[in-house]
């Protein structure tokens, strides 16, 4: 059985003080909730307040991005060693905003994934098609290519901890969601591609999340799909009440 994972991607929102205030309001809303793994991904500047604030709770914390190198002359970047040293346990890799605005390529995604696995940081690898690709009927091809390139060099032993997030780019921050059936279809395709590369056993244990305008009122239909193993939530995770409602779908 795959334990669902529900992650908040706060993107470039919230100061450390706002993040701390959020955690104070949020923790009591999810106390004792054990059905799903819960992860908050604040900006790097808030990690240092969020991680101690959730200590001892059922909430884990991850970064939104990191460099593939363990250290080096890369001004402005954050390394895996920095993240693990302060207690981060998860990392979002290859979010579409990083691909779109920061030239993150499939090759970089692959290098970051290898680094995360080496250091036992649970990677949440984002893939998804843009609207033009969906409209041209290329969704399957795009997803196959992205997942294949992300997994280059990954062994079946390493792969079980990988989390994949299917995030159709046209659904991110737009209020448009994939229908539960559309999402389930994409998840099946991604899982079958993982099975082809790494074996059925690995494919069955990897969690595939859906992301793209998940809200309290559509979470239940999406998350009830057996193929959907959780959600990566942007906008609706910024408010503790709304994120808790999604978790308790
Ligand atoms: P959204 O963002 O929920 O605001 O659409 C999802 C994401 O970017 O991960």
JSON list of C-alpha atoms in Angstrom, two decimals, residues 20 23-24 26-27 31 38 40 47-61 86-89:
[
{"chain": "A", "resi": 20, "resn": "UNK", "atom": "CA", "xyz": [5.94, 30.58, 11.83]},
{"chain": "A", "resi": 23, "resn": "UNK", "atom": "CA", "xyz": [2.70, 26.50, 11.45]},
{"chain": "A", "resi": 24, "resn": "UNK", "atom": "CA", "xyz": [1.15, 27.58, 14.75]},
{"chain": "A", "resi": 26, "resn": "UNK", "atom": "CA", "xyz": [-1.77, 24.56, 11.01]},
{"chain": "A", "resi": 27, "resn": "UNK", "atom": "CA", "xyz": [-0.40, 21.93, 13.41]},
{"chain": "A", "resi": 31, "resn": "UNK", "atom": "CA", "xyz": [-2.77, 16.61, 14.88]},
{"chain": "A", "resi": 38, "resn": "UNK", "atom": "CA", "xyz": [2.20, 15.75, 5.23]},
{"chain": "A", "resi": 40, "resn": "UNK", "atom": "CA", "xyz": [5.49, 21.72, 3.94]},
{"chain": "A", "resi": 47, "resn": "UNK", "atom": "CA", "xyz": [13.21, 26.50, 6.48]},
{"chain": "A", "resi": 48, "resn": "UNK", "atom": "CA", "xyz": [15.11, 27.45, 9.62]},
{"chain": "A", "resi": 49, "resn": "UNK", "atom": "CA", "xyz": [11.94, 28.48, 11.43]},
{"chain": "A", "resi": 50, "resn": "UNK", "atom": "CA", "xyz": [9.54, 25.87, 10.01]},
{"chain": "A", "resi": 51, "resn": "UNK", "atom": "CA", "xyz": [11.72, 22.83, 10.72]},
{"chain": "A", "resi": 52, "resn": "UNK", "atom": "CA", "xyz": [12.06, 23.48, 14.49]},
{"chain": "A", "resi": 53, "resn": "UNK", "atom": "CA", "xyz": [8.42, 24.59, 14.65]},
{"chain": "A", "resi": 54, "resn": "UNK", "atom": "CA", "xyz": [7.14, 21.20, 13.38]},
{"chain": "A", "resi": 55, "resn": "UNK", "atom": "CA", "xyz": [9.61, 19.09, 15.40]},
{"chain": "A", "resi": 56, "resn": "UNK", "atom": "CA", "xyz": [7.93, 16.09, 17.00]},
{"chain": "A", "resi": 57, "resn": "UNK", "atom": "CA", "xyz": [4.78, 16.48, 14.88]},
{"chain": "A", "resi": 58, "resn": "UNK", "atom": "CA", "xyz": [3.42, 14.47, 11.95]},
{"chain": "A", "resi": 59, "resn": "UNK", "atom": "CA", "xyz": [4.57, 17.17, 9.50]},
{"chain": "A", "resi": 60, "resn": "UNK", "atom": "CA", "xyz": [7.79, 16.99, 7.50]},
{"chain": "A", "resi": 61, "resn": "UNK", "atom": "CA", "xyz": [9.60, 19.77, 5.68]},
{"chain": "A", "resi": 86, "resn": "UNK", "atom": "CA", "xyz": [18.99, 21.60, 9.06]},
{"chain": "A", "resi": 87, "resn": "UNK", "atom": "CA", "xyz": [16.58, 18.67, 8.95]},
{"chain": "A", "resi": 88, "resn": "UNK", "atom": "CA", "xyz": [14.81, 18.96, 5.62]},
{"chain": "A", "resi": 89, "resn": "UNK", "atom": "CA", "xyz": [13.64, 15.53, 4.46]}
]
